[in-house]
Structures are given as structure tokens and as C-alpha cells.
Short mmCIF file of C-alpha atoms in Angstrom, two decimals:
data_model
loop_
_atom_site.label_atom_id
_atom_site.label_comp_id
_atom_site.label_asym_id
_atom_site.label_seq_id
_atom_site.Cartn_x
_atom_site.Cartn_y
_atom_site.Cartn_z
CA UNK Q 1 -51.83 -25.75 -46.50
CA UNK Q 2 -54.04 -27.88 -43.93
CA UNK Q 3 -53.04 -28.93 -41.00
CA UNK Q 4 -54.57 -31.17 -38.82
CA UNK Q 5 -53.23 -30.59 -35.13
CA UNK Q 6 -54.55 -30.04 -32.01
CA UNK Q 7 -56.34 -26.90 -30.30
CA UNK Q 8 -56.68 -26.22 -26.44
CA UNK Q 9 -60.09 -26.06 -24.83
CA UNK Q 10 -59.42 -26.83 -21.42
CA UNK Q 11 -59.15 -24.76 -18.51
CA UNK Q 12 -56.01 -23.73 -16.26
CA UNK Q 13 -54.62 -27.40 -15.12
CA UNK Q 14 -57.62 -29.23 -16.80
CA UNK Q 15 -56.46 -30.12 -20.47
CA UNK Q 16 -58.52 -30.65 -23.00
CA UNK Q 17 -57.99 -30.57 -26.84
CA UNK Q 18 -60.15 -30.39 -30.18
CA UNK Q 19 -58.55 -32.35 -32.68
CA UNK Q 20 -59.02 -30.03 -36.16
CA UNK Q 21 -58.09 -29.59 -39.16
CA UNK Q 22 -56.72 -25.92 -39.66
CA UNK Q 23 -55.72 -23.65 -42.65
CA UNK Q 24 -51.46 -23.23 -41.62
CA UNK Q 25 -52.29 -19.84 -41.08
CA UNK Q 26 -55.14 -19.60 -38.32
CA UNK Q 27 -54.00 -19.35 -34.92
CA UNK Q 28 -53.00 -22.65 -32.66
CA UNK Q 29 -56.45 -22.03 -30.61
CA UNK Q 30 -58.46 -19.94 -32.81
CA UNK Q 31 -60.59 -20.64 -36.07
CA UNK Q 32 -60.38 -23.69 -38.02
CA UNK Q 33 -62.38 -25.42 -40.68
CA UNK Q 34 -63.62 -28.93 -39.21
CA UNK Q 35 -63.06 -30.55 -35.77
CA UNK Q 36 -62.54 -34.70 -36.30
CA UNK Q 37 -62.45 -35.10 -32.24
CA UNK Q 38 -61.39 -34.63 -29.01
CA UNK Q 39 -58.62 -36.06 -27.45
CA UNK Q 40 -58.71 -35.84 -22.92
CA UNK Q 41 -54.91 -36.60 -22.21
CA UNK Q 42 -56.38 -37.09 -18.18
CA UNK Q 43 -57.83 -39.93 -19.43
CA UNK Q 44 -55.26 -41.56 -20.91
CA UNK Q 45 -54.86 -42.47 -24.91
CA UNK Q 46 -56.94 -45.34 -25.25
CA UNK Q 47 -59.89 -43.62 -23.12
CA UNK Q 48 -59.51 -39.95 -24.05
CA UNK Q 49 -59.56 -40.19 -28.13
CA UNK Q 50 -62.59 -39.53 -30.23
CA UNK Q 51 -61.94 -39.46 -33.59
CA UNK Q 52 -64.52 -39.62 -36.29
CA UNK Q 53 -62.99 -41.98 -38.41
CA UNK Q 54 -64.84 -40.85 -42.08
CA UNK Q 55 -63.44 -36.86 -41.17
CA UNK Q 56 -60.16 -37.69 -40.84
CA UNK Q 57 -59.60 -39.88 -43.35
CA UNK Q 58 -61.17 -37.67 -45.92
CA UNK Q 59 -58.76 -34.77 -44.21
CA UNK Q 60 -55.69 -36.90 -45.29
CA UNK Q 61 -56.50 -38.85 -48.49
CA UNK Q 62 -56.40 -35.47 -48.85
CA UNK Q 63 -53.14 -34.38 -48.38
CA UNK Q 64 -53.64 -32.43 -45.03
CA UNK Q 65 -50.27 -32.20 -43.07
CA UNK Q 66 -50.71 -33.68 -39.47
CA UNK Q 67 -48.76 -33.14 -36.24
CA UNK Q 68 -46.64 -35.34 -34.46
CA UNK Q 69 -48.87 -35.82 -31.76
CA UNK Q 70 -52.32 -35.94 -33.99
CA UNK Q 71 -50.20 -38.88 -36.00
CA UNK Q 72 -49.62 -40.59 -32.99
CA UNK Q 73 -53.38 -40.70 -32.03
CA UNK Q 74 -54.28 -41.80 -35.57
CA UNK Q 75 -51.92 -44.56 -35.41
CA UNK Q 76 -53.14 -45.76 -32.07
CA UNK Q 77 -56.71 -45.89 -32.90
CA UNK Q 78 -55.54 -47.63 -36.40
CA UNK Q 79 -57.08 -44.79 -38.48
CA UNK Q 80 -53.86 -44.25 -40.11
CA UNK Q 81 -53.13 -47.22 -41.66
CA UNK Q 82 -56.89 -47.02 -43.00
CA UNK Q 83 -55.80 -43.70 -44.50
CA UNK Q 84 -53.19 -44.95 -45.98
CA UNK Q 85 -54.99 -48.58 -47.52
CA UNK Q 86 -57.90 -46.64 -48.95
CA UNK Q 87 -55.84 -44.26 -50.79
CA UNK Q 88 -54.93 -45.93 -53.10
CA UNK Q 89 -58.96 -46.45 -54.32
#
């Protein structure tokens, strides 16, 4: 199953996370099949989000599994309820 959740980058104090989508299986930090962005929780959720919007909506029109955390960064930068229009095309 694919997962798309969030892997650590960041050094000790200095967070920084890869937002990816990941085979269930693979480690929290280690390999994964395609990163769709970075999130920089220092700088806040509005700042700190880069998601590239064509990745992740391909990741779950189809039918990747997401975290709470990745849905609530889709949902705030509206890329969720895009998802969820276009899959019904």
C-alpha cells in the first residue's frame, strides 16, 4: 500500500520534512518512491508548504493512503478538494 506521509530531514532542533509518497513498508525516514514537497513547520503552514499540486493529486486519484498531518496540509493549500473534484473524470 502507498502512503503518503511525511519524512524528517532536518537537523537536531531544526525541523524539516519531505512530504513523500512511500511503499507502507519502507522506513519513516528512509527510501520512498516520489517526494510531492516540503513542508518547514518554523515557518508556519501557510509559509512552510510546497506541494506540487499535479504529484499529489496523481498520488491520490490514486488511492494512496495519507497521514493525518499530510491531509491537513492538503486541505489547507486546497489540493484536497481538487483531488477529490477531478476524480471523478
Amino acid at each position: 500500500m502507498v502512503k503518503i506521509r511525511l519524512a524528517r530531514c532536518g537537523r537536531h532542533e531544526l525541523p524539516f520534512y519531505r512530504i513523500v509518497a512511500a511503499d507502507s513498508r519502507y522506513s519513516k525516514d528512509g527510501r520512498y518512491l516520489e517526494q510531492i514537497g516540503t513542508y518547514d513547520p518554523k515557518k508556519g503552514i501557510v509559509d512552510g508548504v510546497v506541494i506540487n499540486e499535479e504529484i499529489a493529486i496523481k498520488w491520490v486519484k490514486n488511492g494512496a493512503q495519507y497521514s493525518e498531518t499530510v491531509k491537513a496540509l492538503l486541505k489547507e493549500k486546497d489540493i484536497f478538494n481538487k483531488a477529490k473534484a477531478t476524480k471523478g473524470e
